[in-house]
CSV table of C-alpha atoms in Angstrom, one decimal:
chain,number,residue,atom,x,y,z
D,1,MET,CA,68.2,147.9,111.9
D,2,LYS,CA,69.1,150.1,108.5
D,3,ILE,CA,71.1,147.9,106.3
D,4,ALA,CA,72.6,149.6,103.2
D,5,ILE,CA,73.5,147.8,99.7
D,6,ILE,CA,76.4,149.8,98.1
D,7,TYR,CA,76.0,148.8,94.2
D,8,ASP,CA,76.1,149.8,90.8
D,9,VAL,CA,74.4,147.4,88.5
D,10,ILE,CA,71.6,145.3,89.9
D,11,ARG,CA,71.9,141.5,89.5
D,12,TRP,CA,69.6,138.9,90.9
D,13,GLU,CA,71.8,138.9,94.2
D,14,GLU,CA,71.3,142.7,95.1
D,15,LYS,CA,67.4,142.2,94.6
D,16,ASP,CA,67.1,139.1,96.5
D,17,LEU,CA,69.3,140.8,99.3
D,18,VAL,CA,66.4,143.8,99.4
D,19,ARG,CA,63.9,140.9,99.8
D,20,ALA,CA,65.9,139.3,102.6
D,21,ILE,CA,66.4,142.6,104.5
D,22,ARG,CA,62.8,143.2,104.5
D,23,GLU,CA,61.8,139.8,105.6
D,24,LEU,CA,64.1,139.7,108.5
D,25,GLY,CA,62.5,143.1,109.6
D,26,HIS,CA,65.1,145.5,108.6
D,27,GLU,CA,65.2,148.5,106.4
D,28,PRO,CA,67.1,148.4,103.1
D,29,ILE,CA,68.9,151.6,102.1
D,30,LEU,CA,70.0,151.7,98.5
D,31,PHE,CA,73.3,153.5,97.8
D,32,HIS,CA,73.4,153.4,93.9
D,33,VAL,CA,76.8,154.9,93.6
D,34,THR,CA,76.4,155.9,90.0
D,35,SER,CA,73.3,157.8,90.7
D,36,PHE,CA,75.1,160.5,92.8
D,37,PHE,CA,78.3,162.0,93.9
D,38,LEU,CA,80.1,161.2,97.2
D,39,ASP,CA,81.1,164.4,99.4
D,40,PRO,CA,83.6,163.4,102.2
D,41,ASN,CA,82.4,166.5,104.0
D,42,SER,CA,78.7,165.5,104.0
D,43,LYS,CA,76.6,163.7,106.6
D,44,LEU,CA,75.3,160.3,105.3
D,45,PRO,CA,71.9,158.8,105.8
D,46,GLU,CA,71.9,156.9,109.0
D,47,VAL,CA,72.8,153.2,108.4
D,48,ASP,CA,73.9,150.5,110.8
D,49,VAL,CA,76.1,148.3,108.3
D,50,ALA,CA,76.6,148.0,104.5
D,51,ILE,CA,77.3,145.4,102.1
D,52,ASN,CA,79.1,146.2,99.1
D,53,ARG,CA,77.9,144.6,95.9
D,54,CYS,CA,79.7,146.7,93.2
D,55,VAL,CA,80.3,144.6,89.9
D,56,SER,CA,82.9,147.1,89.1
D,57,HIS,CA,86.0,146.2,91.2
D,58,SER,CA,87.2,149.9,91.0
D,59,ARG,CA,83.9,151.2,92.2
D,60,ALA,CA,83.7,148.6,94.9
D,61,VAL,CA,87.1,149.4,96.4
D,62,ALA,CA,86.4,153.4,96.0
D,63,SER,CA,82.9,153.0,97.6
D,64,ALA,CA,84.1,150.6,100.3
D,65,ILE,CA,86.8,153.2,101.3
D,66,PHE,CA,84.4,156.0,101.4
D,67,TYR,CA,81.8,154.6,103.6
D,68,GLU,CA,84.3,153.0,105.8
D,69,GLU,CA,86.0,156.4,106.4
D,70,LYS,CA,82.7,157.8,107.1
D,71,GLY,CA,82.2,155.4,109.8
D,72,VAL,CA,80.0,152.9,108.4
D,73,PRO,CA,81.1,149.0,108.6
D,74,VAL,CA,81.4,147.7,105.2
D,75,VAL,CA,81.1,144.1,104.3
D,76,ASN,CA,83.4,143.2,102.4
D,77,SER,CA,86.0,145.6,103.8
D,78,ALA,CA,88.0,147.7,101.6
D,79,TYR,CA,91.0,145.6,102.5
D,80,THR,CA,89.3,142.3,101.6
D,81,LEU,CA,88.1,143.9,98.3
D,82,ILE,CA,91.7,145.0,97.5
D,83,VAL,CA,93.2,141.6,98.4
D,84,THR,CA,90.6,139.5,96.5
D,85,GLY,CA,90.4,141.8,93.5
D,86,ASN,CA,94.1,141.3,92.9
D,87,LYS,CA,94.9,137.6,92.0
D,88,LEU,CA,98.6,138.2,93.0
D,89,TYR,CA,97.9,139.7,96.4
D,90,THR,CA,95.4,136.6,97.0
D,91,THR,CA,97.9,134.0,96.0
D,92,MET,CA,100.6,135.8,98.6
D,93,LYS,CA,98.0,136.0,101.3
D,94,LEU,CA,97.1,132.3,100.8
D,95,ILE,CA,100.7,131.2,101.1
D,96,ALA,CA,101.4,133.4,103.8
D,97,HIS,CA,98.7,131.4,105.8
D,98,ASN,CA,100.2,128.1,104.7
D,99,ILE,CA,97.1,127.2,102.5
D,100,PRO,CA,97.7,124.9,99.6
D,101,THR,CA,97.4,126.7,96.1
D,102,PRO,CA,98.6,125.8,92.5
D,103,ARG,CA,102.1,126.4,92.0
D,104,THR,CA,102.2,130.2,90.7
D,105,LEU,CA,104.9,132.4,89.5
D,106,PHE,CA,104.8,136.1,88.5
D,107,ALA,CA,106.9,138.1,86.1
D,108,PHE,CA,106.9,141.8,84.9
D,109,THR,CA,108.2,141.4,81.4
D,110,LYS,CA,107.8,139.1,78.6
D,111,GLU,CA,111.3,137.7,78.8
D,112,THR,CA,111.0,136.9,82.5
D,113,ALA,CA,107.6,135.3,82.1
D,114,LEU,CA,109.0,132.9,79.6
D,115,LYS,CA,111.6,132.1,81.8
D,116,ALA,CA,108.9,131.4,84.6
D,117,ALA,CA,107.1,129.3,82.3
D,118,GLU,CA,110.1,127.0,81.7
D,119,LYS,CA,110.3,126.4,85.4
D,120,LEU,CA,106.6,125.7,85.5
D,121,GLY,CA,106.4,123.4,82.5
D,122,TYR,CA,103.7,123.4,80.0
D,123,PRO,CA,100.5,123.3,79.8
D,124,LEU,CA,100.1,126.4,82.0
D,125,VAL,CA,97.5,129.0,82.8
D,126,VAL,CA,98.2,132.7,82.2
D,127,LYS,CA,95.8,135.0,83.9
D,128,PRO,CA,95.5,138.7,84.4
D,129,ILE,CA,95.9,139.9,88.1
D,130,ILE,CA,92.6,141.6,87.6
D,131,GLY,CA,89.4,140.6,86.2
D,132,SER,CA,86.7,137.8,86.6
D,133,TRP,CA,84.4,135.5,85.1
D,134,GLY,CA,87.2,133.7,83.4
D,135,ARG,CA,88.0,136.6,81.3
D,136,LEU,CA,91.4,136.6,79.3
D,137,ILE,CA,92.5,133.4,81.2
D,138,ALA,CA,94.3,131.3,78.9
D,139,LYS,CA,95.5,127.7,79.0
D,140,VAL,CA,99.0,127.7,77.2
D,141,SER,CA,100.2,124.5,75.8
D,142,ASP,CA,103.8,125.5,74.4
D,143,LYS,CA,106.1,128.4,74.3
D,144,ASP,CA,105.1,129.5,71.0
D,145,SER,CA,101.6,130.0,72.2
D,146,LEU,CA,102.9,131.8,75.5
D,147,GLU,CA,105.0,134.3,73.1
D,148,SER,CA,102.0,135.3,71.2
D,149,ILE,CA,99.8,135.9,74.3
D,150,LEU,CA,102.3,137.8,75.9
D,151,GLU,CA,102.8,139.9,72.8
D,152,HIS,CA,99.2,140.5,72.9
D,153,ARG,CA,99.5,141.6,76.5
D,154,GLU,CA,102.4,144.0,75.7
D,155,TYR,CA,100.3,146.1,73.4
D,156,MET,CA,97.2,146.3,75.9
D,157,GLN,CA,97.0,149.9,77.3
D,158,ASN,CA,96.1,148.6,80.9
D,159,PRO,CA,99.3,148.4,82.7
D,160,GLN,CA,98.0,145.6,84.9
D,161,TYR,CA,97.9,143.3,81.8
D,162,LYS,CA,101.6,143.5,82.0
D,163,ILE,CA,101.9,141.7,85.6
D,164,TYR,CA,102.0,138.1,84.2
D,165,TYR,CA,100.3,135.7,86.6
D,166,LEU,CA,101.4,132.1,85.6
D,167,GLN,CA,100.0,129.1,87.1
D,168,GLU,CA,100.5,125.2,86.7
D,169,TYR,CA,97.7,123.7,84.9
D,170,VAL,CA,96.0,121.6,87.5
D,171,ARG,CA,94.1,118.5,86.1
D,172,LYS,CA,90.8,118.7,87.7
D,173,PRO,CA,88.4,115.9,87.6
D,174,GLY,CA,85.7,117.8,85.1
D,175,ARG,CA,84.9,120.2,88.0
D,176,ASP,CA,86.0,122.5,90.9
D,177,LEU,CA,84.3,123.9,93.9
D,178,ARG,CA,82.9,127.1,95.1
D,179,ILE,CA,82.4,127.3,98.7
D,180,PHE,CA,80.8,130.1,100.3
D,181,ALA,CA,82.1,131.8,103.7
D,182,ILE,CA,79.5,133.9,105.6
D,183,GLY,CA,81.6,135.4,108.7
D,184,ASP,CA,82.7,132.1,110.7
D,185,SER,CA,80.4,129.9,108.8
D,186,VAL,CA,80.6,127.8,105.8
D,187,PRO,CA,76.8,127.1,105.0
D,188,LEU,CA,77.2,125.7,101.6
D,189,GLY,CA,78.9,125.4,98.3
D,190,ILE,CA,78.7,123.8,94.7
D,191,TYR,CA,80.5,122.0,92.3
D,192,ARG,CA,81.1,123.7,89.2
D,193,VAL,CA,81.0,121.0,86.4
D,194,SER,CA,82.2,121.3,82.9
D,195,SER,CA,83.9,119.2,80.2
D,196,TYR,CA,85.8,122.5,79.2
D,197,TRP,CA,88.9,123.4,81.4
D,198,LYS,CA,87.1,126.8,82.5
D,199,THR,CA,84.5,125.9,84.9
D,200,ASN,CA,83.0,129.3,85.6
D,201,THR,CA,79.1,129.3,85.5
D,202,ALA,CA,79.3,132.5,83.8
D,203,LEU,CA,80.9,130.4,80.9
D,204,GLY,CA,78.4,127.6,81.1
D,205,GLY,CA,79.7,125.5,84.0
D,206,LYS,CA,76.9,123.6,85.7
D,207,ALA,CA,76.2,124.1,89.3
D,208,VAL,CA,75.9,121.1,91.4
D,209,CYS,CA,75.2,121.3,95.4
D,210,ALA,CA,78.3,120.1,97.1
D,211,LYS,CA,78.5,118.2,100.4
D,212,ILE,CA,81.1,120.0,102.5
D,213,ASN,CA,83.2,117.8,104.6
D,214,ASN,CA,85.2,119.0,107.6
D,215,GLU,CA,88.5,119.4,105.5
D,216,LEU,CA,86.6,121.6,103.1
D,217,GLU,CA,85.2,123.8,105.9
D,218,GLU,CA,88.4,124.3,107.5
D,219,LEU,CA,90.1,125.1,104.4
D,220,THR,CA,87.3,127.5,103.2
D,221,LEU,CA,87.4,129.5,106.5
D,222,LYS,CA,91.3,129.5,106.6
D,223,ALA,CA,91.2,131.1,103.0
D,224,ALA,CA,88.6,133.7,103.9
D,225,LYS,CA,90.5,134.7,106.9
D,226,ALA,CA,93.5,135.0,105.0
D,227,VAL,CA,92.0,137.7,102.7
D,228,GLY,CA,90.4,139.7,105.7
D,229,GLY,CA,87.4,137.7,106.0
D,230,GLY,CA,83.4,138.5,105.2
D,231,VAL,CA,81.2,137.1,102.8
D,232,LEU,CA,83.5,135.3,100.3
D,233,GLY,CA,83.4,132.6,97.5
D,234,VAL,CA,86.3,130.4,97.7
D,235,ASP,CA,87.4,128.3,94.5
D,236,ILE,CA,89.0,125.0,95.3
D,237,PHE,CA,90.4,122.3,92.9
D,238,GLU,CA,90.6,118.9,93.7
D,239,ASP,CA,94.1,117.6,92.6
D,240,PRO,CA,94.5,113.9,92.2
D,241,MET,CA,97.7,113.8,94.1
D,242,ARG,CA,97.8,116.8,96.4
D,243,GLY,CA,94.1,117.0,97.3
D,244,TYR,CA,92.5,120.4,97.7
D,245,LEU,CA,94.3,123.5,96.3
D,246,VAL,CA,92.7,126.9,96.7
D,247,ASP,CA,92.8,128.8,93.5
D,248,GLU,CA,91.2,131.9,94.2
D,249,VAL,CA,88.7,133.9,96.5
D,250,ASN,CA,85.9,135.9,95.4
D,251,GLY,CA,85.0,139.2,97.2
D,252,VAL,CA,81.7,140.3,95.7
D,253,THR,CA,80.6,136.7,95.0
D,254,GLU,CA,77.7,135.7,93.1
D,255,TYR,CA,75.2,132.8,94.4
D,256,ARG,CA,72.2,132.8,92.2
D,257,ASN,CA,73.0,129.3,91.0
D,258,THR,CA,74.0,128.3,94.2
D,259,VAL,CA,70.6,129.2,95.7
D,260,ARG,CA,69.0,127.6,92.7
D,261,VAL,CA,70.5,124.1,93.1
D,262,CYS,CA,71.2,123.9,96.9
D,263,GLY,CA,67.7,125.6,97.8
D,264,LYS,CA,68.9,127.6,100.9
D,265,ASP,CA,68.3,131.3,101.3
D,266,VAL,CA,71.8,132.6,101.3
D,267,SER,CA,70.6,136.4,101.2
D,268,LYS,CA,69.1,135.7,104.6
D,269,MET,CA,72.4,134.3,105.8
D,270,ILE,CA,74.3,137.4,104.8
D,271,VAL,CA,71.5,139.8,106.4
D,272,ASN,CA,71.9,137.8,109.7
D,273,TYR,CA,75.9,138.0,109.3
D,274,LEU,CA,75.5,141.8,108.6
D,275,VAL,CA,73.5,142.3,111.8
D,276,GLU,CA,76.0,140.6,113.6
D,277,VAL,CA,78.7,142.8,112.3
D,278,ALA,CA,76.7,145.8,113.0
D,279,LYS,CA,76.3,144.8,116.7
D,280,LYS,CA,80.2,144.4,117.1
U,1,MET,CA,51.1,151.8,87.9
U,2,PRO,CA,54.1,151.8,85.7
U,3,ILE,CA,56.4,154.6,85.3
U,4,ARG,CA,56.9,156.3,82.0
U,5,LEU,CA,60.4,157.3,81.0
U,6,GLN,CA,62.1,158.3,77.9
U,7,CYS,CA,64.5,156.3,75.9
U,8,PRO,CA,67.9,158.1,75.5
U,9,LEU,CA,68.5,156.4,72.3
U,10,CYS,CA,65.2,156.7,70.3
U,11,GLY,CA,63.4,159.2,72.2
U,12,SER,CA,60.2,157.3,72.6
U,13,GLU,CA,58.4,156.2,75.8
U,14,VAL,CA,59.7,153.3,77.9
U,15,GLU,CA,57.6,151.7,80.5
U,16,VAL,CA,59.2,150.3,83.8
U,17,PRO,CA,57.5,148.9,86.8
U,18,ASP,CA,56.7,151.0,89.7
U,19,ASP,CA,59.0,149.0,91.9
U,20,VAL,CA,61.8,149.3,89.6
U,21,LEU,CA,65.4,149.9,91.6
U,22,PRO,CA,68.0,152.4,90.3
U,23,GLY,CA,70.6,150.3,88.8
U,24,GLU,CA,68.3,147.7,87.0
U,25,ILE,CA,68.9,147.2,83.4
U,26,VAL,CA,66.0,147.3,80.9
U,27,GLU,CA,65.6,146.5,77.3
U,28,HIS,CA,63.6,148.8,75.1
U,29,GLU,CA,61.7,146.7,73.1
U,30,GLU,CA,61.2,149.2,70.4
U,31,CYS,CA,64.6,150.1,69.5
U,32,GLY,CA,66.5,147.1,71.1
U,33,ALA,CA,68.6,149.7,73.6
U,34,GLN,CA,69.8,148.2,76.8
U,35,LEU,CA,69.2,150.9,79.4
U,36,GLU,CA,70.1,151.7,83.0
U,37,VAL,CA,67.6,153.0,85.3
U,38,TYR,CA,69.1,155.7,87.6
U,39,LYS,CA,67.9,158.5,89.7
U,40,ASP,CA,68.8,162.0,88.4
U,41,SER,CA,69.9,164.9,90.5
U,42,ASN,CA,66.3,165.8,91.4
U,43,GLY,CA,65.7,162.2,92.7
U,44,ASN,CA,63.4,161.2,89.7
U,45,PHE,CA,64.0,158.1,87.7
U,46,ALA,CA,65.5,158.2,84.4
U,47,LEU,CA,67.1,156.2,81.8
U,48,ARG,CA,70.5,156.1,80.4
U,49,LEU,CA,72.4,153.8,78.1
U,50,ALA,CA,73.7,150.7,80.1
U,51,GLU,CA,77.5,150.5,80.5
U,52,ASN,CA,79.3,147.6,78.7
U,53,VAL,CA,80.9,145.2,80.6
U,54,GLY,CA,84.1,146.7,82.0
U,55,GLU,CA,87.6,145.1,82.4
U,56,ASP,CA,87.2,145.2,86.1
U,57,TRP,CA,83.6,143.7,86.5
U,58,GLY,CA,83.1,140.4,88.0
U,59,GLU,CA,82.8,138.8,91.4
């Protein structure tokens, strides 16, 4: 089978996918989207299925739309990438599917954001609706701090930063969970352990292989399906009172640290899922 | 056999392994530039300055 990898910058994951595709007897076709232009009227190289691994969300969505419309099954789909690339959209989908999430409010102006904060109470967390790796996410302890953050945001050029996503601060037990959904299976996950309130491994959070119980498995699958399904990394908080809360879902999930601590071949699991998708 | 390419910043030669893939980031030890391997319009490997992390980069 010919399996395409749509990508821009190569990370460990993309190289490992090339290895897994070859070891499973398939042929990797590399679509390095910044090496060529895309012609909607051209004939594409023949491929059976593609995985989208662009590190730039804008390029991921644009290229997924292009290849899908050219008839290539793309994992994750443009729809899933759009939902997971927008925290507001993800939260709306999770709530629509009755998935427990941290209490979250949205506002489009500084004034309404301050009112939303009064309703949530402090401390709270302000996030941009776009972005990743914990970038520009702020824990806010009082109104003065929030006003300063909102003022900075008001002067930022990108209008997306003026969509305010305010979330209750969940008192996590020094860790959270990143659980992986690959199609209908939930093969593995990690704890991200950190004494800092942001647990992203990109910010130094330590990965520890997690045991996945039935509740986590069901919740992860439900969250994955809520955003359109595919290969997803679901971020879950453990709230002392309410139990598991789904925080975010990652559409181009990284798994290098997970492979390192769990010792499983995630790339081969993904490739086997791509083959299933191609056969449908 | 390594492939010899030209650094777009300092102009000197950069060697990359022959199994290099487009999209890989290499550091040019001589001048310290972070470079991205890509394929030019003739399908040949070439180097350009690597992009900075963008606002929309991530998972």
